[in-house]
């Protein structure tokens, strides 16, 4: 086992721990923070049963974004949908045997790689071209897009320009999951790709990528509009009644 | 003090998203509350010595108490989808009036003191120390938000700038930097019972005057009762309805509806105000204390139903918060809530909006109208933010849009809606909500009204609309002031029950 294989193994264990523990901590924080008042936002479902449907429309179709900004929606949705396909495509590196769906998805996943980069490029262009969006952009907003584009381009590079030894990569990943470190190919594009992915995992729980869990905890979106029918009281607020 | 001169924006045929003008309204800030006003509410009288540490501690406290704030501080991706949705940005061009930038004023401090990235890499994520400069920005721009929630309808995560604004105002109050207008009004509610500071005897006088006027107009004895024990309905309405034009015409309308339906009702001197400015300053304790007066009045008078008049944020507080705050509504299990529940009649929604009340009667055929009495009017309807986006009516989704329009159509022949992207949940704020209805912010109010004025102009040009009905006291007060600035007649605005009042038949004539 080379030092490099070991280094990347440590990096991935570390990144996974940060991602999982960091997200768990945040989710626990969101779940434990009370929502003292009913602040459902129109158009809200009038029963709790309608809430999952509303959230699903936001998650799957980006409904509100579609209403607000067609270009952002187009690029944003394209990027997220493509990312999902790409991630599913990568599942094959972590399985033996590979599920049938994952096998069937492979060709789409390849094109999705391009779609992902196009979507990201579109989002990035807005940050330069639209004066309002330029004003609100911070360096981290740019860097996040740069990071994702770099991940996409290095991935595409290995698929179309300089093939890497994916059999060895797969053996390495399977080994990682069994705590049995295998040799990692020393292909620089691969190393860059993997390093950036680990970086993404690490920044996830401390960045705006928290919009992913945040969406589910947004009271304006996950509350039912039924305040006259069901009393809603948070613990710290009801203490005032005493 | 007179406000400095400013130009009223020109009305354009099509709405245009302006290019940003950095600092365009940084000079706008409302008067700061005096020591006496602050102390009345239990806030420090002036900016406290260690305000920076206190403000950060307060922020931490609020982050732990409000999931909304905690999630919204983290979740924004700076996509800019909300940026062009705020009427104040559209009207002032100041980029800090873009909802995301407004949130960022608080978020930059949140990041600096509460997040890993902001503590170690502040420049990367735009984190900033809480300096006096930042505090001044807070005071300017959190008082340039009417908490109308239009932006949150369009945000992919429902990030509600109103919640952020409320938190910021709460923090500023807690360190002694309060807004004169809102806090003075809250003091009046506690001392006198209503926002305008009208004492009981004056109220009694006014109501007697209204009885005489209505008798002269209709020949019928329509009552305007105050503090009548055992009445069926307690009406709680904005105090502007007692004194201001055109508000009072709606009050006369409610009285006529009660009269025609044969329902006994009363106002309460103790709870003569439906408005609850506790919401505007984001203070839960004030919100609750102001709401408590209603429960006490209802219990004392022994009423069976509580009905709320034409006031936008009052209806939000009543519909969405009263049940939580004081148990007006179903499902409460603490002793006070149970006592009230036992008294109220649960065949009816509690609380009920006056439009729901009137609409119910119309549905049951209990009212009749001479619609042609409103024929001189070509009417449009302005959805008020707090009704449109933050509360509801009836028992179906979207009732708050349907019910007032159905009432208008039942009492008048000519109705045209404004453009679809400017009504319903996409409605534009009048520009004066959220505690900004004060002359020290007139420039903001005029500029913030621009998108609504443009939509209005379109129906004026296309359909000859000459009346804009609305169900919010603040909208009415704001529009009467702002319409002339845009070349419209101030009498173009009025209440839905003003139209009802005109057309209703009072049986016993
Ligand atoms: S709540 Fe309304 S006023 Fe405040 S930022 Fe959003 S759109 Fe603007
Ligand atoms: S739409 Fe929402 S996520 Fe996008 S910039 Fe505005 S507040 Fe942030």
XYZ file of C-alpha atoms and ligand atoms in Angstrom:
767
model
C 0.000 0.000 0.000
C 1.472 3.327 -1.076
C 1.508 6.459 1.030
C -0.790 8.019 -1.534
C -3.412 5.306 -1.172
C -3.256 5.775 2.548
C -3.433 9.542 2.352
C -6.570 9.434 0.216
C -8.072 6.793 2.454
C -7.589 9.037 5.481
C -8.953 11.969 3.495
C -12.097 10.080 2.552
C -12.717 8.732 6.032
C -12.294 12.223 7.372
C -14.556 13.785 4.718
C -17.251 11.193 5.284
C -17.156 11.733 9.024
C -17.394 15.521 8.611
C -20.264 15.176 6.165
C -22.277 12.691 8.184
C -21.630 14.091 11.647
C -21.846 17.690 10.504
C -25.151 17.144 8.773
C -26.522 15.122 11.672
C -25.577 17.936 14.047
C -27.251 20.543 11.887
C -30.376 18.465 11.378
C -30.629 17.882 15.091
C -30.249 21.591 15.687
C -33.010 22.392 13.211
C -35.289 19.719 14.602
C -34.788 20.824 18.192
C -35.249 24.526 17.628
C -38.902 25.284 18.271
C -41.110 27.092 15.785
C -43.246 29.134 18.180
C -45.714 30.627 15.727
C -47.659 29.352 12.761
C -46.057 31.032 9.764
C -47.378 28.915 6.903
C -46.983 30.732 3.603
C -49.625 30.857 0.884
C -50.253 28.686 -1.106
C -50.139 26.364 1.888
C -51.914 23.048 2.311
C -54.834 23.272 4.740
C -54.102 19.911 6.355
C -50.824 18.366 7.568
C -51.350 15.619 4.979
C -50.812 18.155 2.216
C -47.349 19.141 3.434
C -45.308 16.269 1.926
C -46.894 16.944 -1.444
C -45.970 20.594 -1.291
C -42.397 19.802 -0.268
C -42.128 17.156 -2.958
C -43.049 19.697 -5.629
C -40.336 22.008 -4.345
C -37.734 19.254 -4.190
C -38.492 17.633 -7.514
C -39.609 20.547 -9.681
C -38.230 23.616 -7.861
C -41.737 25.017 -8.110
C -41.138 28.381 -6.436
C -37.948 29.011 -8.350
C -39.822 28.307 -11.569
C -42.239 31.080 -10.680
C -39.530 33.519 -9.698
C -36.777 33.238 -12.255
C -36.946 31.089 -15.366
C -33.225 31.262 -16.187
C -32.122 30.407 -12.671
C -34.670 27.629 -12.663
C -33.473 26.256 -15.976
C -29.795 26.160 -15.020
C -30.422 25.227 -11.412
C -32.780 22.398 -12.189
C -30.567 21.138 -14.999
C -27.585 21.060 -12.674
C -29.394 19.308 -9.821
C -31.102 16.729 -12.021
C -27.819 15.997 -13.794
C -25.985 15.774 -10.501
C -28.477 13.190 -9.305
C -27.892 11.067 -12.397
C -24.142 11.438 -12.090
C -24.207 10.385 -8.458
C -26.363 7.382 -9.310
C -23.929 6.486 -12.061
C -21.105 6.538 -9.527
C -22.886 4.036 -7.322
C -21.297 1.349 -9.481
C -17.952 2.075 -7.864
C -19.337 1.051 -4.517
C -21.184 -2.126 -5.403
C -20.382 -5.620 -6.530
C -22.547 -6.850 -8.158
C -24.031 -3.634 -9.523
C -27.810 -3.144 -9.400
C -29.569 -3.319 -12.718
C -30.910 0.247 -12.541
C -27.424 1.563 -12.008
C -26.227 -0.367 -15.044
C -29.080 0.949 -17.155
C -28.394 4.523 -16.065
C -24.734 4.530 -17.169
C -25.105 6.112 -20.626
C -27.446 8.823 -19.298
C -25.088 9.509 -16.458
C -22.364 10.252 -18.983
C -24.405 12.912 -20.766
C -25.576 14.213 -17.441
C -21.956 15.097 -16.776
C -22.130 17.626 -19.614
C -25.541 18.883 -18.536
C -24.200 19.420 -15.065
C -21.352 21.579 -16.277
C -23.658 23.529 -18.581
C -26.070 24.185 -15.717
C -23.264 25.330 -13.468
C -21.801 27.536 -16.177
C -25.201 29.155 -16.634
C -25.506 29.794 -12.917
C -22.033 31.219 -12.827
C -22.667 33.468 -15.811
C -25.592 35.045 -13.938
C -23.202 36.004 -11.166
C -21.256 38.128 -13.628
C -23.943 39.285 -16.011
C -26.864 40.260 -13.768
C -25.935 43.296 -11.709
C -28.241 42.325 -8.820
C -26.764 38.856 -8.570
C -23.239 40.220 -8.908
C -23.907 42.506 -5.957
C -24.991 39.679 -3.633
C -22.286 37.182 -4.657
C -19.507 36.489 -2.149
C -16.177 34.841 -2.989
C -17.519 31.580 -1.581
C -20.455 31.691 -4.010
C -17.989 31.811 -6.879
C -15.673 29.234 -5.383
C -18.515 26.790 -4.814
C -19.416 26.958 -8.484
C -15.756 26.670 -9.442
C -15.396 23.607 -7.239
C -18.424 21.879 -8.727
C -17.384 22.714 -12.277
C -13.880 21.422 -11.610
C -15.332 18.189 -10.277
C -17.488 17.885 -13.382
C -14.671 18.685 -15.807
C -12.157 16.313 -14.217
C -14.796 13.589 -14.258
C -15.558 14.208 -17.905
C -11.831 14.385 -18.618
C -11.332 10.860 -17.323
C -14.287 9.612 -19.312
C -13.468 11.265 -22.637
C -9.875 12.492 -22.678
C -7.540 10.531 -20.487
C -9.011 7.298 -19.296
C -8.127 6.196 -15.861
C -7.969 2.638 -14.595
C -11.530 2.407 -13.331
C -11.173 -1.222 -12.362
C -8.474 -0.228 -9.905
C -10.540 2.753 -8.741
C -13.432 0.463 -8.043
C -11.233 -1.964 -6.149
C -9.957 0.967 -4.107
C -13.465 2.200 -3.265
C -14.714 -1.241 -2.350
C -11.616 -1.621 -0.209
C -12.299 1.682 1.525
C -15.714 0.415 2.506
C -14.226 -2.732 4.005
C -11.331 -0.915 5.700
C -8.961 -2.809 3.466
C -6.953 -0.156 1.588
C -6.108 -1.095 -2.003
C -3.643 0.676 -4.317
C -5.056 3.863 -5.867
C -3.994 4.679 -9.458
C -1.643 7.693 -9.492
C -3.400 9.362 -12.368
C -3.292 13.142 -11.591
C -6.741 13.862 -13.031
C -8.220 11.153 -10.853
C -6.388 12.423 -7.795
C -7.637 15.925 -8.446
C -11.175 14.690 -9.002
C -11.200 12.686 -5.788
C -9.550 15.439 -3.779
C -12.160 17.969 -4.896
C -14.998 15.582 -4.085
C -13.587 15.133 -0.588
C -13.368 18.912 -0.250
C -16.992 19.248 -1.288
C -18.013 16.719 1.339
C -16.093 18.627 3.991
C -17.549 22.041 3.198
C -21.094 20.719 2.864
C -22.159 21.064 6.500
C -20.500 24.451 6.990
C -21.680 26.189 3.845
C -24.728 27.273 1.979
C -25.097 23.679 0.822
C -27.168 23.443 3.994
C -30.027 24.571 1.781
C -30.580 20.858 1.154
C -31.687 19.938 4.692
C -32.905 23.488 5.277
C -35.659 23.146 2.716
C -37.324 20.423 4.745
C -37.171 22.444 7.938
C -38.389 25.739 6.505
C -41.492 26.578 8.568
C -42.990 28.661 5.776
C -42.994 25.556 3.633
C -43.591 22.653 6.000
C -46.406 24.069 8.094
C -50.051 23.361 7.401
C -52.395 26.306 7.247
C -54.776 25.222 10.037
C -54.160 27.531 13.005
C -57.827 27.898 13.920
C -58.373 24.149 14.001
C -55.283 22.999 15.899
C -53.477 24.922 18.605
C -49.755 25.249 18.027
C -47.590 26.076 21.034
C -43.841 25.853 21.565
C -42.523 24.966 24.996
C -40.743 28.253 25.727
C -43.793 30.200 24.647
C -46.308 28.219 26.663
C -44.174 28.805 29.751
C -45.464 32.399 29.570
C -48.968 31.123 30.379
C -47.867 29.896 33.769
C -39.583 67.901 10.879
C -40.313 68.028 7.200
C -38.942 65.276 5.043
C -36.388 66.210 2.439
C -37.589 66.650 -1.101
C -37.528 63.614 -3.365
C -38.862 62.694 -6.782
C -41.888 60.490 -7.171
C -40.962 57.734 -9.636
C -42.576 57.861 -13.065
C -45.164 55.193 -13.806
C -43.999 52.986 -16.643
C -46.207 50.975 -18.913
C -44.376 47.754 -18.199
C -42.634 46.980 -14.930
C -38.877 47.237 -15.344
C -36.330 45.738 -12.980
C -34.031 48.646 -12.183
C -30.253 48.601 -12.221
C -28.934 48.857 -8.703
C -27.984 52.226 -7.229
C -25.781 51.600 -4.228
C -26.822 53.658 -1.221
C -29.902 55.148 -2.898
C -31.927 55.089 0.319
C -29.252 54.755 2.969
C -30.371 58.169 4.245
C -33.830 56.837 5.110
C -34.320 55.889 8.711
C -37.281 56.411 10.972
C -37.076 58.483 14.154
C -35.521 56.622 17.038
C -37.766 55.970 20.024
C -37.231 58.218 23.032
C -36.215 56.905 26.394
C -39.769 57.206 27.736
C -41.249 55.247 24.829
C -38.659 52.501 25.179
C -38.979 52.174 28.942
C -42.743 51.791 28.641
C -42.212 48.527 26.852
C -39.426 47.347 29.111
C -36.661 48.060 26.582
C -33.500 50.020 27.424
C -34.010 53.765 26.963
C -30.970 54.330 24.780
C -28.196 52.388 23.110
C -26.672 50.389 25.942
C -22.996 50.557 26.814
C -21.988 47.042 25.705
C -24.501 46.931 22.865
C -22.323 44.783 20.669
C -22.042 41.868 23.079
C -25.696 42.230 24.074
C -26.842 42.181 20.465
C -24.849 39.060 19.686
C -26.173 37.355 22.803
C -29.710 38.311 21.793
C -29.103 36.925 18.332
C -27.971 33.655 19.883
C -31.071 33.606 22.036
C -33.362 34.141 19.045
C -31.526 31.516 16.974
C -32.390 29.030 19.692
C -36.001 30.124 19.941
C -36.981 30.448 16.290
C -36.366 27.630 13.868
C -37.242 29.995 11.060
C -34.332 32.285 11.867
C -31.828 29.468 12.350
C -32.733 27.728 9.096
C -32.954 30.968 7.099
C -29.533 32.134 8.271
C -28.022 28.926 6.873
C -30.073 28.028 3.836
C -29.794 30.969 1.447
C -27.760 30.151 -1.674
C -27.605 33.718 -2.966
C -29.461 32.662 -6.083
C -31.037 36.087 -6.417
C -34.492 34.758 -7.253
C -35.956 37.055 -4.616
C -33.868 40.075 -5.573
C -36.381 41.710 -7.887
C -39.476 40.738 -5.899
C -39.438 43.452 -3.262
C -41.492 46.571 -3.961
C -38.946 48.653 -2.040
C -36.121 47.500 -4.252
C -38.203 48.090 -7.381
C -39.131 51.553 -6.153
C -35.830 52.701 -4.627
C -33.208 50.773 -6.653
C -31.168 50.435 -3.467
C -29.545 46.979 -3.595
C -29.818 46.590 0.161
C -33.558 46.506 -0.360
C -33.191 43.259 -2.257
C -34.554 40.663 0.170
C -31.390 38.568 0.055
C -29.212 41.596 0.748
C -31.529 42.665 3.526
C -31.149 39.225 5.128
C -27.407 39.366 4.562
C -27.167 42.372 6.866
C -28.014 40.009 9.694
C -26.454 36.960 8.096
C -23.003 38.552 7.824
C -23.001 38.955 11.604
C -24.500 35.507 12.169
C -21.717 34.017 10.106
C -19.015 35.925 11.916
C -20.069 34.884 15.394
C -21.934 31.621 14.952
C -20.391 29.686 12.053
C -17.085 27.980 11.419
C -16.587 29.543 8.012
C -17.301 33.051 9.261
C -15.055 32.716 12.308
C -12.033 31.510 10.368
C -12.600 32.712 6.806
C -14.779 35.819 7.139
C -13.669 37.366 3.824
C -14.685 34.199 1.994
C -18.308 34.130 3.082
C -18.863 37.849 3.533
C -18.890 37.688 7.332
C -18.523 40.966 9.210
C -17.943 42.140 12.732
C -20.875 43.870 14.338
C -19.706 47.461 14.067
C -21.626 50.686 14.507
C -21.747 50.928 10.749
C -23.445 47.553 10.498
C -25.870 48.530 13.237
C -26.754 51.700 11.338
C -27.391 49.619 8.240
C -29.692 47.425 10.295
C -31.621 50.428 11.499
C -31.969 51.814 7.975
C -32.845 48.719 6.068
C -34.789 46.669 8.576
C -37.075 49.672 8.706
C -37.346 49.608 4.925
C -39.052 46.216 4.954
C -42.794 45.993 5.408
C -42.609 42.319 6.408
C -44.923 41.627 3.490
C -43.416 38.212 2.638
C -43.673 38.619 -1.100
C -40.055 37.605 -1.475
C -40.539 34.354 0.430
C -43.227 33.193 -1.981
C -40.553 33.259 -4.681
C -37.614 31.851 -2.712
C -36.917 28.190 -3.447
C -36.623 27.550 0.302
C -39.371 29.861 1.468
C -36.845 32.034 3.262
C -39.012 34.621 4.953
C -37.355 38.015 5.128
C -40.135 39.164 7.446
C -38.858 36.728 10.070
C -35.345 38.096 9.649
C -36.585 41.672 9.837
C -38.540 40.897 12.983
C -35.506 39.316 14.586
C -33.343 42.305 13.694
C -35.861 44.738 15.142
C -36.128 42.621 18.267
C -32.365 42.695 18.668
C -32.257 46.464 18.176
C -35.056 47.011 20.704
C -33.203 44.857 23.199
C -30.147 47.111 23.029
C -32.125 50.340 23.181
C -32.453 51.245 19.518
C -36.192 51.207 18.973
C -38.370 52.810 16.351
C -40.461 55.704 17.604
C -43.569 55.019 15.535
C -44.181 51.357 16.392
C -43.121 51.490 19.993
C -45.119 54.613 20.736
C -48.205 52.909 19.337
C -47.660 49.793 21.419
C -47.421 51.999 24.496
C -50.773 53.578 23.601
C -52.415 50.191 23.272
C -51.300 49.283 26.756
C -52.261 52.614 28.294
C -55.447 53.449 26.457
C -56.559 50.329 24.622
C -55.976 51.248 21.003
C -53.312 52.371 18.576
C -54.697 55.853 18.075
C -54.973 56.495 21.790
C -58.719 57.158 21.769
C -60.083 57.005 25.322
C -63.393 55.242 26.094
C -65.570 58.371 26.389
C -64.318 59.736 23.062
C -65.050 56.405 21.478
C -68.560 56.432 22.928
C -69.084 59.916 21.490
C -67.886 58.899 18.082
C -70.133 55.880 17.983
C -73.154 57.966 18.962
C -72.269 60.390 16.191
C -72.123 57.507 13.753
C -75.547 56.311 14.853
C -76.958 59.764 14.086
C -75.210 59.982 10.727
C -76.454 56.559 9.715
C -79.975 57.448 10.799
C -79.806 60.590 8.652
C -78.522 58.635 5.697
C -80.851 55.638 5.876
C -83.698 56.521 8.188
C -82.952 53.358 10.132
C -81.740 52.975 13.721
C -78.483 51.148 13.181
C -76.702 50.679 16.498
C -72.985 51.053 17.226
C -72.820 49.412 20.660
C -69.901 49.655 23.086
C -69.265 47.325 26.018
C -72.600 45.532 25.834
C -72.502 42.425 27.990
C -74.059 39.322 26.535
C -73.833 40.422 22.904
C -73.421 37.595 20.431
C -70.423 39.070 18.613
C -67.397 40.994 19.824
C -66.105 43.062 16.917
C -62.439 43.981 17.090
C -61.381 46.393 14.412
C -58.504 48.768 13.652
C -59.037 52.002 15.560
C -58.595 53.907 12.324
C -62.128 52.698 11.559
C -63.452 55.059 14.237
C -61.890 58.249 12.962
C -60.224 58.084 9.579
C -61.567 58.418 6.077
C -62.340 56.164 4.274
C -62.005 53.618 7.077
C -65.108 54.723 8.913
C -67.290 53.896 5.913
C -66.378 50.256 6.393
C -67.270 50.420 10.080
C -70.690 51.699 9.066
C -70.818 48.784 6.638
C -70.136 46.217 9.384
C -72.830 47.781 11.574
C -75.338 47.600 8.757
C -74.490 43.945 8.111
C -75.019 43.086 11.783
C -78.224 45.060 11.747
C -79.582 43.450 8.593
C -78.711 39.985 9.867
C -80.242 40.661 13.267
C -77.073 39.648 15.095
C -76.334 41.444 18.356
C -72.801 42.758 18.589
C -70.545 45.036 20.539
C -67.212 46.812 20.537
C -65.071 46.825 23.643
C -63.415 49.937 25.072
C -60.738 47.748 26.561
C -59.981 45.942 23.317
C -61.033 48.588 20.841
C -58.056 47.844 18.614
C -57.403 44.839 16.404
C -53.973 45.966 15.246
C -51.072 44.319 17.030
C -47.776 46.112 16.451
C -46.067 43.528 18.625
C -45.740 41.599 15.380
C -43.950 44.405 13.578
C -41.203 44.533 16.183
C -41.013 40.739 16.346
C -41.559 40.653 20.087
C -43.442 37.587 21.257
C -44.189 38.952 24.718
C -45.687 42.162 23.343
C -47.600 40.217 20.735
C -49.091 38.071 23.470
C -49.794 40.899 25.857
C -51.689 42.848 23.213
C -53.650 39.747 22.213
C -54.558 39.040 25.839
C -56.783 42.145 25.941
C -59.024 40.505 23.379
C -59.399 37.348 25.432
C -60.107 39.352 28.566
C -62.698 41.492 26.794
C -64.372 38.432 25.295
C -64.573 36.754 28.697
C -65.845 39.874 30.441
C -68.511 40.579 27.868
C -69.517 36.933 27.583
C -69.654 36.966 23.777
C -70.108 33.853 21.669
C -68.124 34.917 18.654
C -65.124 37.114 17.903
C -65.090 38.912 14.571
C -62.169 40.955 13.211
C -62.648 44.033 11.017
C -60.766 45.146 7.909
C -57.124 45.141 8.997
C -54.410 43.135 7.322
C -51.831 42.435 9.971
C -54.530 42.245 12.650
C -56.109 39.440 10.701
C -52.780 37.671 10.423
C -52.293 37.894 14.167
C -55.893 36.861 14.822
C -56.014 34.016 12.337
C -52.513 32.614 12.650
C -51.412 33.594 16.157
C -54.363 34.148 18.514
C -54.858 30.450 19.067
C -51.188 30.035 19.918
C -50.964 33.192 21.991
C -54.193 33.103 23.961
C -56.213 30.075 22.896
C -58.775 31.733 20.623
C -59.422 28.815 18.276
C -59.799 25.093 18.767
C -57.531 22.580 20.443
C -56.217 24.506 23.467
C -55.774 22.542 26.672
C -54.616 25.068 29.251
C -57.156 26.494 31.749
C -57.612 29.897 30.086
C -58.082 28.410 26.657
C -60.596 25.936 28.036
C -62.568 28.648 29.806
C -62.777 30.616 26.577
C -63.595 27.540 24.501
C -66.519 26.741 26.776
C -67.928 30.167 26.246
C -67.476 30.509 22.486
C -69.845 28.971 19.973
C -67.884 26.427 17.979
C -70.344 26.104 15.164
C -68.502 29.177 13.892
C -64.853 29.730 13.076
C -63.072 31.473 15.937
C -61.909 34.073 15.249
C -63.797 35.060 12.109
C -63.017 37.771 9.588
C -65.767 40.274 8.876
C -65.581 39.208 5.219
C -66.213 35.591 6.206
C -69.104 36.777 8.317
C -70.687 38.786 5.514
C -69.934 36.152 2.884
C -71.667 33.480 4.988
C -74.762 35.627 5.224
C -74.694 36.289 1.485
C -74.375 32.562 0.800
C -77.356 31.840 2.988
C -79.398 34.535 1.259
C -79.691 36.484 4.494
C -78.695 39.807 2.940
C -80.009 41.633 -0.078
C -78.430 44.404 -2.064
C -79.186 47.133 -4.557
C -76.092 46.551 -6.645
C -76.761 49.461 -8.957
C -76.048 51.833 -6.078
C -72.395 51.070 -6.741
C -72.732 51.541 -10.496
C -70.737 54.752 -10.505
C -67.745 52.673 -9.482
C -65.519 50.497 -11.581
C -63.768 48.463 -8.955
C -60.519 46.601 -8.560
C -59.264 44.776 -5.478
C -55.914 45.182 -3.771
C -54.946 42.023 -1.854
C -53.270 43.113 1.364
C -50.047 41.232 2.114
C -50.881 39.873 5.525
C -54.231 38.577 4.389
C -52.946 37.274 1.082
C -49.757 35.500 2.124
C -50.007 34.995 5.860
C -53.585 34.070 6.643
C -56.722 32.673 5.127
C -60.499 32.873 5.146
C -63.236 30.301 4.808
C -62.469 26.610 4.880
C -60.711 26.168 1.575
C -57.239 27.094 0.318
C -57.267 30.522 -1.298
C -60.425 31.625 0.517
C -58.769 34.918 1.329
C -58.688 35.740 -2.390
C -62.111 34.433 -3.317
C -64.239 35.697 -0.448
C -63.574 39.463 -0.656
C -63.955 39.360 -4.444
C -67.215 37.441 -4.179
C -68.520 40.035 -1.730
C -67.592 42.840 -4.111
C -69.309 41.058 -6.980
C -72.393 40.521 -4.844
C -72.718 44.228 -4.062
C -71.464 45.873 -7.258
C -71.691 45.318 -10.992
C -68.268 46.398 -12.253
C -65.149 44.537 -11.208
C -61.765 44.088 -12.892
C -58.731 42.438 -11.366
C -55.261 43.893 -11.795
C -52.558 41.885 -13.621
C -52.236 38.324 -12.281
C -48.599 38.720 -11.225
C -49.603 41.595 -8.947
C -52.511 40.033 -7.039
C -53.288 36.976 -4.909
C -50.134 35.658 -3.231
C -48.028 37.715 -5.637
C -49.701 40.904 -4.499
C -47.559 44.011 -4.107
C -47.480 45.706 -0.744
C -49.096 49.134 -0.476
C -45.695 50.338 0.718
C -46.779 51.363 4.211
C -47.076 48.091 6.135
C -44.904 46.607 8.831
C -44.606 49.720 10.995
C -43.520 52.073 8.207
C -46.726 54.123 8.020
C -45.037 57.170 9.430
C -44.266 60.510 7.825
C -40.567 60.222 8.613
C -40.514 57.445 5.987
C -42.675 59.159 3.394
C -40.071 58.907 0.650
C -39.853 55.166 1.160
C -43.618 54.822 1.223
C -44.065 56.701 -2.032
C -41.293 54.798 -3.809
C -42.370 51.453 -2.388
C -45.873 51.966 -3.744
C -44.552 52.136 -7.312
C -45.289 48.534 -8.389
C -48.833 48.722 -7.057
C -49.382 52.084 -8.724
C -48.198 50.686 -12.058
C -50.598 47.772 -11.837
C -53.380 50.146 -10.870
C -52.612 52.468 -13.749
C -52.980 49.600 -16.173
C -56.528 48.805 -15.091
C -57.348 52.503 -14.935
C -56.218 52.908 -18.542
C -57.755 49.697 -19.818
C -60.978 49.394 -17.863
C -61.533 52.894 -16.495
C -61.229 51.568 -12.962
C -61.975 54.347 -10.476
C -62.072 52.517 -7.152
C -59.554 50.242 -5.449
C -61.144 48.249 -2.645
C -59.003 46.777 0.086
C -59.422 45.228 3.517
C -56.557 46.716 5.468
C -56.482 49.910 7.511
C -52.831 50.487 6.731
C -53.381 50.059 2.989
C -56.219 52.571 3.154
C -54.163 55.124 5.083
C -51.122 54.605 2.887
C -52.993 54.842 -0.407
C -54.934 57.957 0.527
C -51.579 59.618 1.113
C -49.684 58.156 -1.825
C -52.275 58.061 -4.630
C -52.159 61.862 -5.156
C -48.370 61.672 -5.535
C -48.943 59.503 -8.575
C -51.685 61.690 -9.970
C -54.657 59.665 -8.775
C -57.565 60.862 -6.678
C -57.224 59.880 -3.041
C -60.896 58.940 -2.806
C -60.168 56.065 -5.191
C -59.386 53.826 -2.263
C -61.852 52.345 0.171
C -62.964 49.288 2.058
C -64.913 46.283 0.859
C -67.541 46.997 3.503
C -67.760 50.536 2.246
C -69.189 49.001 -0.929
C -71.367 46.691 1.137
C -72.593 49.668 3.112
C -73.672 51.480 -0.013
C -75.680 48.621 -1.492
C -77.127 46.771 1.471
C -80.901 46.831 2.073
C -81.775 47.393 5.685
C -84.984 45.302 5.832
C -87.031 47.463 8.169
C -87.065 50.565 6.007
S -40.794 40.975 3.187
Fe -41.606 42.340 1.608
S -40.690 44.313 2.119
Fe -39.492 42.779 3.203
S -37.853 42.232 1.804
Fe -39.490 40.794 1.396
S -40.614 41.708 -0.300
Fe -39.356 43.331 0.604
S -34.443 33.426 -3.319
Fe -34.018 32.550 -1.286
S -32.135 31.403 -1.580
Fe -32.308 32.758 -3.348
S -31.172 34.581 -2.759
Fe -33.286 34.946 -2.170
S -33.435 34.284 -0.038
Fe -31.541 33.434 -0.876
